[in-house]
mmCIF file of C-alpha atoms and ligand atoms in Angstrom:
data_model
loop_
_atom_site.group_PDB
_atom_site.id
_atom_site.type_symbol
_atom_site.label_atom_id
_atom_site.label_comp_id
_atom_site.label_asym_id
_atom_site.label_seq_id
_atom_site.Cartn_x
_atom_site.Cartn_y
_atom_site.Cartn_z
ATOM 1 C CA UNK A 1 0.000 0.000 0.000
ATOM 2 C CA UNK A 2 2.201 2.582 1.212
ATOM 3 C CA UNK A 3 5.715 2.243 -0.367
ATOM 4 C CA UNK A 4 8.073 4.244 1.662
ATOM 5 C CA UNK A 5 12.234 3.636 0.716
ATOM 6 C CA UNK A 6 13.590 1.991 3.746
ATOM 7 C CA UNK A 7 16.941 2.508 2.710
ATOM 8 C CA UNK A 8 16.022 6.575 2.701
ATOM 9 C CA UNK A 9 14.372 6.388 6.264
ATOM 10 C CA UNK A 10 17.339 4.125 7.408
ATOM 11 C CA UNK A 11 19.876 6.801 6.304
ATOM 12 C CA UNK A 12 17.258 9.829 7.995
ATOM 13 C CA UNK A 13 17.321 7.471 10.942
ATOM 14 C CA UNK A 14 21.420 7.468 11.124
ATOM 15 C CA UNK A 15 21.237 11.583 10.079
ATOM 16 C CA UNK A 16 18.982 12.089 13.495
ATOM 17 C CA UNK A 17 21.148 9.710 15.910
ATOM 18 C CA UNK A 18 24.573 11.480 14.941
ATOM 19 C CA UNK A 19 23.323 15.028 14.446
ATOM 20 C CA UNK A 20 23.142 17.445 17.477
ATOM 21 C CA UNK A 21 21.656 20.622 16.032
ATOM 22 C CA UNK A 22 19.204 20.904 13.791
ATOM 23 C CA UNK A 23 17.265 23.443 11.598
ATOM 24 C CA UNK A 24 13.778 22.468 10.281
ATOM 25 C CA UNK A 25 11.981 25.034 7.596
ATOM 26 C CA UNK A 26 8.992 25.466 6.000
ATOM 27 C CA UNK A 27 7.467 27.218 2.831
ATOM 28 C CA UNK A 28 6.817 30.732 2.575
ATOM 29 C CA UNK A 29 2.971 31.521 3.528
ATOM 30 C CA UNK A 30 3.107 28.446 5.699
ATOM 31 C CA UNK A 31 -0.241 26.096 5.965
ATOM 32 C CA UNK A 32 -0.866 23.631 8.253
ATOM 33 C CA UNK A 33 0.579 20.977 6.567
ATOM 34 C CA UNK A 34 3.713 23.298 6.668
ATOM 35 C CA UNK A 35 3.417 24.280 10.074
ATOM 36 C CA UNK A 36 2.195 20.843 11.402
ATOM 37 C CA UNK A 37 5.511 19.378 10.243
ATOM 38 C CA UNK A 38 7.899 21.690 11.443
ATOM 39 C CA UNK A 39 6.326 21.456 14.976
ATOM 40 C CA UNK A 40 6.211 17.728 15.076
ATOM 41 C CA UNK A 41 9.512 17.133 14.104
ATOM 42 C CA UNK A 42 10.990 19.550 16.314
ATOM 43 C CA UNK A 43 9.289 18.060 19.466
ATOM 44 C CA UNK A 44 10.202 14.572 18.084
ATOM 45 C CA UNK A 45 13.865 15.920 17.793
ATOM 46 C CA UNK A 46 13.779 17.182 21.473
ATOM 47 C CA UNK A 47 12.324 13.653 22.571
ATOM 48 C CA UNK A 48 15.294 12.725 21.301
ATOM 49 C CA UNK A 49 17.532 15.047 23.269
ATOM 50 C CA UNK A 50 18.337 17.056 20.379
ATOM 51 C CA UNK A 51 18.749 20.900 19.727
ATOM 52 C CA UNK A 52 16.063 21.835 16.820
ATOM 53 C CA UNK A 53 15.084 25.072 15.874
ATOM 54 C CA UNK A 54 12.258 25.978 13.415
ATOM 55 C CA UNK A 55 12.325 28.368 10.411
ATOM 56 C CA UNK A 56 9.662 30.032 8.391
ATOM 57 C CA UNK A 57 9.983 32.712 5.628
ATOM 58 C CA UNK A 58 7.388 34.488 6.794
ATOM 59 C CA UNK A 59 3.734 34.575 9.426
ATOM 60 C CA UNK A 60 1.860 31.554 9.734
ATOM 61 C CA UNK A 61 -1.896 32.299 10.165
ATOM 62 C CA UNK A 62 -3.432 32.646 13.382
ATOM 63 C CA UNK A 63 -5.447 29.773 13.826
ATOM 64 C CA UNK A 64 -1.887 27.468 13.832
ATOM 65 C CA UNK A 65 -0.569 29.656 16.575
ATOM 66 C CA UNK A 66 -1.004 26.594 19.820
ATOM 67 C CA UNK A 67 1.515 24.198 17.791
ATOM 68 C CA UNK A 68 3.727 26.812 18.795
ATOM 69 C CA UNK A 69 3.446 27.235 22.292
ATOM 70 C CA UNK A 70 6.579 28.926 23.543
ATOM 71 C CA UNK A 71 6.144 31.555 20.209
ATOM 72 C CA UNK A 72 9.797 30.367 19.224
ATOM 73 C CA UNK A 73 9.198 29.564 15.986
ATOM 74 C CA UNK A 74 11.562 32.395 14.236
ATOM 75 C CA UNK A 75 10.396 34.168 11.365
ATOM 76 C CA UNK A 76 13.184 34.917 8.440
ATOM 77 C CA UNK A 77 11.396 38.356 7.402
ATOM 78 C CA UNK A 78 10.818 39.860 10.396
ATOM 79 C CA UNK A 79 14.505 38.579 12.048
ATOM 80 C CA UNK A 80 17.241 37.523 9.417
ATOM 81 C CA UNK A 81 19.469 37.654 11.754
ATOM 82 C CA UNK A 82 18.422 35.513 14.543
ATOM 83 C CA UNK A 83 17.063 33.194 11.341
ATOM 84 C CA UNK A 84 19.956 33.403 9.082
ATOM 85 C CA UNK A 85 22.345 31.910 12.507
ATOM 86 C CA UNK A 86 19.992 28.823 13.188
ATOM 87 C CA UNK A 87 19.911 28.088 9.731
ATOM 88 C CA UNK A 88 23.743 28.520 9.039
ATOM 89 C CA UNK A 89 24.675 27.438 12.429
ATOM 90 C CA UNK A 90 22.456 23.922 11.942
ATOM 91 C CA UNK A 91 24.377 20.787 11.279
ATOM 92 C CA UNK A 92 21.193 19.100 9.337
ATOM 93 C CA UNK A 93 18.268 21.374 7.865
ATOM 94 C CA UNK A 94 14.873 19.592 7.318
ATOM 95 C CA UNK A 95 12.853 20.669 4.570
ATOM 96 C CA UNK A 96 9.049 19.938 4.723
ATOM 97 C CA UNK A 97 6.530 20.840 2.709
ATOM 98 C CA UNK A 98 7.955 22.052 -0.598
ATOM 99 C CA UNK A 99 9.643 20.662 -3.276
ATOM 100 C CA UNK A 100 12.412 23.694 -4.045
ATOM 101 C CA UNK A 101 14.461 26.435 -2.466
ATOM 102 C CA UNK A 102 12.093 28.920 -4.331
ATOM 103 C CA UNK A 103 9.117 28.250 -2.388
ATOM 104 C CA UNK A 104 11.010 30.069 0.073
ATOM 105 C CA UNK A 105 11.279 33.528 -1.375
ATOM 106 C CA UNK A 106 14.334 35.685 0.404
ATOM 107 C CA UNK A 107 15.315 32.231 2.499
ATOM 108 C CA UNK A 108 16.257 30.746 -0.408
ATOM 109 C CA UNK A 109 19.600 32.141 -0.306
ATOM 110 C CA UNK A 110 20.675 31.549 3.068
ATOM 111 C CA UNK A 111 18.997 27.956 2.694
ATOM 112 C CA UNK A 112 21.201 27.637 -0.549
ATOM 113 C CA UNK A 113 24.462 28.878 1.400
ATOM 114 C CA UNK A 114 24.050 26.812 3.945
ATOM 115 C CA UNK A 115 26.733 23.813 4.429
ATOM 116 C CA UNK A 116 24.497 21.761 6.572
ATOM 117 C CA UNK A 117 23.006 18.261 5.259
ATOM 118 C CA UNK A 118 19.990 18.728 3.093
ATOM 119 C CA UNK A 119 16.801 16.539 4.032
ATOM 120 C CA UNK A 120 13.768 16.988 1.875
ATOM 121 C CA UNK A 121 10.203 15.713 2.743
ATOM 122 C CA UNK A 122 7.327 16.398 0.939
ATOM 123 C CA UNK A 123 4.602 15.424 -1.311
ATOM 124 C CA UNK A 124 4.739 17.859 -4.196
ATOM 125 C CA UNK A 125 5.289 16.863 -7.930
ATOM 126 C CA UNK A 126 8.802 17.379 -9.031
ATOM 127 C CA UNK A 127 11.371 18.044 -6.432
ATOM 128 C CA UNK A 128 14.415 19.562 -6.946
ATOM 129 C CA UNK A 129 16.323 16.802 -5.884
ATOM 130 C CA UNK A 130 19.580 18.241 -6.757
ATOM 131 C CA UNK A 131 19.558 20.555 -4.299
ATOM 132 C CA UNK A 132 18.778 18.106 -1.448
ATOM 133 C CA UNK A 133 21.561 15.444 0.031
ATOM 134 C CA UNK A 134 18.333 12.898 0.612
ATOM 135 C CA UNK A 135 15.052 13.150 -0.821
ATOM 136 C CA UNK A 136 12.055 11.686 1.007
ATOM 137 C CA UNK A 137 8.798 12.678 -1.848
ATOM 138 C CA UNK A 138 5.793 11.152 -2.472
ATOM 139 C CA UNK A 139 2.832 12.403 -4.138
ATOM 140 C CA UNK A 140 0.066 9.412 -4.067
ATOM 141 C CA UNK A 141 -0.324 10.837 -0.271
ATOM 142 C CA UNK A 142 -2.361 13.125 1.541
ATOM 143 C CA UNK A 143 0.157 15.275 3.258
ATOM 144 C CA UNK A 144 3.409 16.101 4.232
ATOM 145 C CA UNK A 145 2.425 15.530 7.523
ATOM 146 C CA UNK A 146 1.097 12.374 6.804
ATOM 147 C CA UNK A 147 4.699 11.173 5.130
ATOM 148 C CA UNK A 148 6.321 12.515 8.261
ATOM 149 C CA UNK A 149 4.172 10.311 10.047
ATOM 150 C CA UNK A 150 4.819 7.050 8.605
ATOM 151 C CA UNK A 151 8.881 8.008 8.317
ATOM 152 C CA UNK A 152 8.432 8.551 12.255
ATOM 153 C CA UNK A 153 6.712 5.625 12.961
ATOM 154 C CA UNK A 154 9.857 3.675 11.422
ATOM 155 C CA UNK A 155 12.369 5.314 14.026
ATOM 156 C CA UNK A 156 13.562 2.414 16.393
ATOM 157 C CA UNK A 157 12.434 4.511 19.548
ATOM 158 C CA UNK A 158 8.910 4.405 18.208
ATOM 159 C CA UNK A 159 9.065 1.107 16.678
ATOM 160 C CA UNK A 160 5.586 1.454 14.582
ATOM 161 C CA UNK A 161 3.951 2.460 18.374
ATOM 162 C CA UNK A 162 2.092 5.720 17.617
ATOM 163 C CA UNK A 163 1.352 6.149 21.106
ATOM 164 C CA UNK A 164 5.427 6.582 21.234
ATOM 165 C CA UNK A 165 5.418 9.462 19.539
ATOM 166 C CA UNK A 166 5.171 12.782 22.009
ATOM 167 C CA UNK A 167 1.940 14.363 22.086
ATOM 168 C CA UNK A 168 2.741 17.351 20.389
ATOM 169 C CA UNK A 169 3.849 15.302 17.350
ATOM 170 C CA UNK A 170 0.623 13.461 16.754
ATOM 171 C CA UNK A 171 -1.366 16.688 17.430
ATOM 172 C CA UNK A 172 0.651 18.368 14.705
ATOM 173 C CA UNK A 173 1.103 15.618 12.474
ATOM 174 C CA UNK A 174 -3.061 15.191 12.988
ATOM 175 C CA UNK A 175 -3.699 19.273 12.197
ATOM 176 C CA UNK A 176 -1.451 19.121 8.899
ATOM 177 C CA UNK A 177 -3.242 16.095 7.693
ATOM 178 C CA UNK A 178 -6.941 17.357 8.274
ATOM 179 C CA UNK A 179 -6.170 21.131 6.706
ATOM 180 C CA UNK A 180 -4.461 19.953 3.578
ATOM 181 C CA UNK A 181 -7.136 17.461 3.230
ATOM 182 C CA UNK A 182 -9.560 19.893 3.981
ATOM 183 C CA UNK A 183 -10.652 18.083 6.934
ATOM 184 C CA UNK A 184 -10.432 14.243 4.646
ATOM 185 C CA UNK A 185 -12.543 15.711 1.559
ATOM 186 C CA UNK A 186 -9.897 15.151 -0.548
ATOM 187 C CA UNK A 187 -6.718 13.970 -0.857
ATOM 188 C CA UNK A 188 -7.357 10.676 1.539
ATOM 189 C CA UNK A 189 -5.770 7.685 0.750
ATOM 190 C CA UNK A 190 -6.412 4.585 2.883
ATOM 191 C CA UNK A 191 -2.772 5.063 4.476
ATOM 192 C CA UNK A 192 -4.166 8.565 5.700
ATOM 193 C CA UNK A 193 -7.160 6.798 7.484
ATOM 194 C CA UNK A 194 -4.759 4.253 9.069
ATOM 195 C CA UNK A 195 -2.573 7.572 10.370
ATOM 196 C CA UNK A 196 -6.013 9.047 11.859
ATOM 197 C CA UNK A 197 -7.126 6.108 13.344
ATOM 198 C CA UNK A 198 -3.996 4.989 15.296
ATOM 199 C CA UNK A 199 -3.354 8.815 16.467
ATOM 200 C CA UNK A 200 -6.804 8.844 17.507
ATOM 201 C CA UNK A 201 -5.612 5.915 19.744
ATOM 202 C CA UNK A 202 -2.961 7.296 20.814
ATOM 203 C CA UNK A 203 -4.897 10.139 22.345
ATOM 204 C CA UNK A 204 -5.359 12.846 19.863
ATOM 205 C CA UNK A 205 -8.199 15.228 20.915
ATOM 206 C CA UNK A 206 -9.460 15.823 17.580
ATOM 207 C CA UNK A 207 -12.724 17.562 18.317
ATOM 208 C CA UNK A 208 -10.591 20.193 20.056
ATOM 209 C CA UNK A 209 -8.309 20.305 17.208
ATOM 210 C CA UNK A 210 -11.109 20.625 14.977
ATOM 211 C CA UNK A 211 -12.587 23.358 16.859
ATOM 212 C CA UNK A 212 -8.882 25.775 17.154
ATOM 213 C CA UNK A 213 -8.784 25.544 13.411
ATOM 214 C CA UNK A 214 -12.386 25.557 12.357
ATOM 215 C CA UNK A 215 -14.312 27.548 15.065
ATOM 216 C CA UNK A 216 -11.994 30.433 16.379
ATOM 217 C CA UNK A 217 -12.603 33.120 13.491
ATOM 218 C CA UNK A 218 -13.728 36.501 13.738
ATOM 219 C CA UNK A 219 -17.063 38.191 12.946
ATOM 220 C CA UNK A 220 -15.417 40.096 9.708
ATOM 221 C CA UNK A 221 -14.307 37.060 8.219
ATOM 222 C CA UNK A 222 -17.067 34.851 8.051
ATOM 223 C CA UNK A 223 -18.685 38.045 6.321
ATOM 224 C CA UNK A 224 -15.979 38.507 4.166
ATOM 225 C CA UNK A 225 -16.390 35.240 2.857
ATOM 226 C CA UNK A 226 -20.143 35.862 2.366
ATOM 227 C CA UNK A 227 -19.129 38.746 0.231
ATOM 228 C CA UNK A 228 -16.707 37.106 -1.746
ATOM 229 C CA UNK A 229 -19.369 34.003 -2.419
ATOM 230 C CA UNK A 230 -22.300 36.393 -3.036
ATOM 231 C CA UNK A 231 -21.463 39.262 -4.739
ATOM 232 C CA UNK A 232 -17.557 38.933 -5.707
ATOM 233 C CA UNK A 233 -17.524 34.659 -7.542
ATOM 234 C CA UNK A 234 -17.532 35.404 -11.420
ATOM 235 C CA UNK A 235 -17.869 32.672 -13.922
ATOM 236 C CA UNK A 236 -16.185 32.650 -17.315
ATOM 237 C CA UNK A 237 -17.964 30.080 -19.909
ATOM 238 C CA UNK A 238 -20.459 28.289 -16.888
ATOM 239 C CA UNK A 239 -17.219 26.734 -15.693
ATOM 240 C CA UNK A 240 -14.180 28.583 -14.528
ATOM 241 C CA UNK A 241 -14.700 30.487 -11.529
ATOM 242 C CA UNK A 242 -12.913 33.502 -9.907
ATOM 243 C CA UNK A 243 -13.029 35.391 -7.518
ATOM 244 C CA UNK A 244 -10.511 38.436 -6.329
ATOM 245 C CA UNK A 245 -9.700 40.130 -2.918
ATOM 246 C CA UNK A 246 -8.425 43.002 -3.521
ATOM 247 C CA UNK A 247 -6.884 45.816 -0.769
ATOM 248 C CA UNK A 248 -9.673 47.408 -0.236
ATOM 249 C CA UNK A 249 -11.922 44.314 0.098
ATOM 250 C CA UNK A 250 -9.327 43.151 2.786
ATOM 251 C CA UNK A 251 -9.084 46.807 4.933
ATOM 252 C CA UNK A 252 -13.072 46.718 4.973
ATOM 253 C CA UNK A 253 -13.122 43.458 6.773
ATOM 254 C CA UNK A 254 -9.959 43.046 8.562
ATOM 255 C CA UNK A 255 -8.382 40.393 6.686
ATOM 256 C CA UNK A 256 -5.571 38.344 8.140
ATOM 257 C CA UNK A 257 -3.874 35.507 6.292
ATOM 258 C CA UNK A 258 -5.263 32.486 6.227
ATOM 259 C CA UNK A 259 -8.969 33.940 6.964
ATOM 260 C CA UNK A 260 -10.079 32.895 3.454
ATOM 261 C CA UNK A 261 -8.629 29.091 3.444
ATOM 262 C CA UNK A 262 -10.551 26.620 1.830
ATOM 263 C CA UNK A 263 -13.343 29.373 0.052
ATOM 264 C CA UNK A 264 -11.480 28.759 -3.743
ATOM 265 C CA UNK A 265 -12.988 25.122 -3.049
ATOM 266 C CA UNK A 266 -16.365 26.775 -2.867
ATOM 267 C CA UNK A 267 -17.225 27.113 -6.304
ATOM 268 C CA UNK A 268 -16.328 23.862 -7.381
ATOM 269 C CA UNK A 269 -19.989 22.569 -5.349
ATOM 270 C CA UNK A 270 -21.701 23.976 -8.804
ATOM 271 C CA UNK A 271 -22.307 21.264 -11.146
ATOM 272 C CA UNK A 272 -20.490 23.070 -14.016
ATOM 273 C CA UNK A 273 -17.793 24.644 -12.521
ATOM 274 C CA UNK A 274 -14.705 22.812 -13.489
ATOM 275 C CA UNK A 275 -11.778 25.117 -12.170
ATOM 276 C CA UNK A 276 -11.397 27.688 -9.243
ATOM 277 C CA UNK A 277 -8.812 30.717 -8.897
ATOM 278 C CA UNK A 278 -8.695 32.909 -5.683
ATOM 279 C CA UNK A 279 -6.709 36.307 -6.903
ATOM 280 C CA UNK A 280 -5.446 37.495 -3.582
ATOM 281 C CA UNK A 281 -3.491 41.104 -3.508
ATOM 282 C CA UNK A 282 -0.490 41.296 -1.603
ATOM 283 C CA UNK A 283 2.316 44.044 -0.746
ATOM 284 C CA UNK A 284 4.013 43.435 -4.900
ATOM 285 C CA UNK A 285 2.487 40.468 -6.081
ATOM 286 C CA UNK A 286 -1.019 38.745 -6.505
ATOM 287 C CA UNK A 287 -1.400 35.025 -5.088
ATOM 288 C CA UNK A 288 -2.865 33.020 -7.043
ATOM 289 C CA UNK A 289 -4.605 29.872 -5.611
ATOM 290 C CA UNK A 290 -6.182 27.206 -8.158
ATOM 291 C CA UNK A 291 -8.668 24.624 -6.985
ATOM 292 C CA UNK A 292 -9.969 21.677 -9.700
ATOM 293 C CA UNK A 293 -12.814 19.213 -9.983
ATOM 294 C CA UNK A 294 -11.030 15.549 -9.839
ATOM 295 C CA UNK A 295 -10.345 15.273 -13.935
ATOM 296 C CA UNK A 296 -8.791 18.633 -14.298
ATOM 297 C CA UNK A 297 -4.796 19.258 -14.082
ATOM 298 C CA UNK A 298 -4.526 22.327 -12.520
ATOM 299 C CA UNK A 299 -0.930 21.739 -11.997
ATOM 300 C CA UNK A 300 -0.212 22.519 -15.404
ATOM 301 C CA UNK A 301 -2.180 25.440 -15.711
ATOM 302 C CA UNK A 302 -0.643 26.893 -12.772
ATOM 303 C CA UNK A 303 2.748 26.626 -14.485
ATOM 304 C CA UNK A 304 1.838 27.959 -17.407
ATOM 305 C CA UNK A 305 0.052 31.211 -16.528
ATOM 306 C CA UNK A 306 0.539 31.722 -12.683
ATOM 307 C CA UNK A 307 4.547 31.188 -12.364
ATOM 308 C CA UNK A 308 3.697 27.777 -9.877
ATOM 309 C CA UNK A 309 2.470 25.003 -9.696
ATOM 310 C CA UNK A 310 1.629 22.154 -7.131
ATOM 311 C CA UNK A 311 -0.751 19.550 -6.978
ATOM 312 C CA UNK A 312 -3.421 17.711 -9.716
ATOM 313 C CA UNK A 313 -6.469 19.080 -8.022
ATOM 314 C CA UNK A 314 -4.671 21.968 -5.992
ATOM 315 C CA UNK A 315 -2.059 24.455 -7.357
ATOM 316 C CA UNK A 316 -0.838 27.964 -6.071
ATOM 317 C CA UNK A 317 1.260 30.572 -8.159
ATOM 318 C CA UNK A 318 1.603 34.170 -8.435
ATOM 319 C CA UNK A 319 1.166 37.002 -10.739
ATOM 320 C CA UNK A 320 3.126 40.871 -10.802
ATOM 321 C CA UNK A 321 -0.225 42.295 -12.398
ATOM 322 C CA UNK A 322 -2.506 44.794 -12.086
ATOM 323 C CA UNK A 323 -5.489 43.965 -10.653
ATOM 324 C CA UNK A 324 -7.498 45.428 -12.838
ATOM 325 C CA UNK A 325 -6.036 43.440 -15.769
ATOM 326 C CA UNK A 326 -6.819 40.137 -13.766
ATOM 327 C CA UNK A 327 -10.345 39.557 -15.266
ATOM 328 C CA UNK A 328 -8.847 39.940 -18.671
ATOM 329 C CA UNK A 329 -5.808 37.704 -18.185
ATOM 330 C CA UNK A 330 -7.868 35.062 -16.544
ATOM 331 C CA UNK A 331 -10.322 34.888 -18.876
ATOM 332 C CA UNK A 332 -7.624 34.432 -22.105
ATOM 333 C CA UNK A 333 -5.241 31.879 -20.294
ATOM 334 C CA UNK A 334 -8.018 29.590 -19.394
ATOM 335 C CA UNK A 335 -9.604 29.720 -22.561
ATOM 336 C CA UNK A 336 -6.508 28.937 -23.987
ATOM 337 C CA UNK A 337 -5.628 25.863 -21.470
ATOM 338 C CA UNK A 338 -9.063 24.255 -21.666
ATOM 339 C CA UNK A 339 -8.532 23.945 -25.699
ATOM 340 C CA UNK A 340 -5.478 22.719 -25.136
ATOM 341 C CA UNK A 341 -6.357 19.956 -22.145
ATOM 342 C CA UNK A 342 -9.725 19.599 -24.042
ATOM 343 C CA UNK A 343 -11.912 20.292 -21.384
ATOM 344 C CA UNK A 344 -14.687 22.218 -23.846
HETATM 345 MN MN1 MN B 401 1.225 20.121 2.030
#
């Protein structure tokens, strides 16, 4: 079922037992799945008596903030310094979550420089393995989190024992798994139920998980999403949807990151609708978020036209456009891919 290399998880194995310190990053805009893993694999590193810091380009949103909670996570844009010695002072740096240094924006660099040994895990299409001393990907998974799992599960000290692994490991673990498979609606692959089912053994509170990330928002939010659905969602052709937050959109209802997860899934519920974009505005950029019914690559499309990429059914990207011209562009480029992946 689940084919993990053993030879890979045996060398990972001999990477943890002689390393002392280590540095463990994530992408930039960090998710769950991002944050989950960083957090569990630091606490499992401390089980182990070792020194582990964690690294993130940039904020992780709000409703992530109890996997964190001594607030040490360090963020590389708002302290380079402080960030740029625990990555160059780290004698292994784990990478989780993304499949190349660029996912990392201005960490890339220092992540580049760095002399330590290079230990990717992740689930996204076509990592970079070059730049990585050992390469742990799968895709036919739900989650990074869910890879980190069953890697951890094959340490000797947990010996396949779940209930080995310290709380604060299965929590996170549990969180990354349930956002990137938007709580298991897609995604789930009968290894992923297995994962759920033994850390639910183990002791996982997942109602109370459920309820930090699902049931802690603010007023504006849920309202902001009710404007986005009702009066914002624009359909080109009865089947590509879009739908843009712009500035002023975000001012008017006090818009933090992450307060609009999981809405570009929305549109997809109409029978028609075959692709979803989410055009979000940020400081020089626009991100670009790309959601698919199951036969559609959005992958591709989010190479071609949005400077990313990702997964089959879920892609991210970004454009340096006005967003005025967005309606315009997205209307063209999608016209153009669906001739070309003859979806019409
Ligand atoms: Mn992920």
């Amino acid at each position: 079922m689940l084919n993990i290399h053993a030879e890979s998880v045996a060398e990972l194995v001999r990477t943890v037992e002689n390393g002392r310190k280590f540095c463990i990053v994530g992408h930039t805009s960090p998710d769950g799945d991002a944050v989950g893993a960083c957090v569990a694999m630091r606490e499992f590193l401390r089980s182990l008596g070792k020194e582990a810091v964690i690294v993130l380009p940039n904020r992780f949103p709000a409703f992530l903030r109890h996997l964190d909670p001594e607030g040490t996570i360090l963020l590389y844009d708002a302290d380079k310094e402080r960030a740029g010695r625990a990555i160059s002072g780290s004698q292994v740096l784990f990478c989780l979550d993304f499949n190349s240094f660029s996912r990392t924006d201005e960490m890339a660099d220092a992540l580049e420089a760095s002399k330590a040994r290079k230990i990717l895990i992740d689930h996204h299409i076509g990592p970079d393995v070059r730049s990585f001393d050992l390469t742990l990907s799968m895709t036919d998974i739900s989650s990074t989190c869910e890879l980190l799992y069953h890697i951890l599960k094959m340490f000797p000290n947990v010996g396949g024992n779940a209930s080995l692994l310290p709380p604060l490991t299965a929590e996170a673990l549990f969180t990354g798994m349930t956002t990137d498979t938007n709580n298991f609606a897609n995604s789930v692959y009968p290894s992923t139920f297995s994962m759920a089912s033994e850390l639910l053994a183990a002791g996982v509170d997942r109602t109370a998980m459920l309820c930090r990330l699902y049931n802690q928002f603010s007023e504006g939010r849920l309202r902001l999403i009710g404007e986005l659905l009702r009066n914002r969602m624009k359909i080109v052709d009865g089947k590509f949807s879009y739908m843009m937050l712009p500035f002023g959109l975000q001012h008017e209802y006090g818009y933090s990151k992450g307060d609009v997860e999981g809405v570009v899934n929305r549109p997809l519920e109409i029978k028609d609708v075959l692709i979803s974009v989410l055009f979000t505005e940020d400081k020089d950029f626009v991100r670009v978020s790309i959601r698919s019914k199951p036969d559609v690559d959005v992958n591709a499309f989010a190479r071609k036209y949005f400077n990313g990429g990702g997964h089959k059914n879920a892609a991210g990207g970004r454009l340096e456009m006005d967003m005025g011209m967005i309606p315009e562009y997205f209307a063209a480029s999608v016209r153009e891919y669906a001739m070309q992946a003859h979806l019409l």
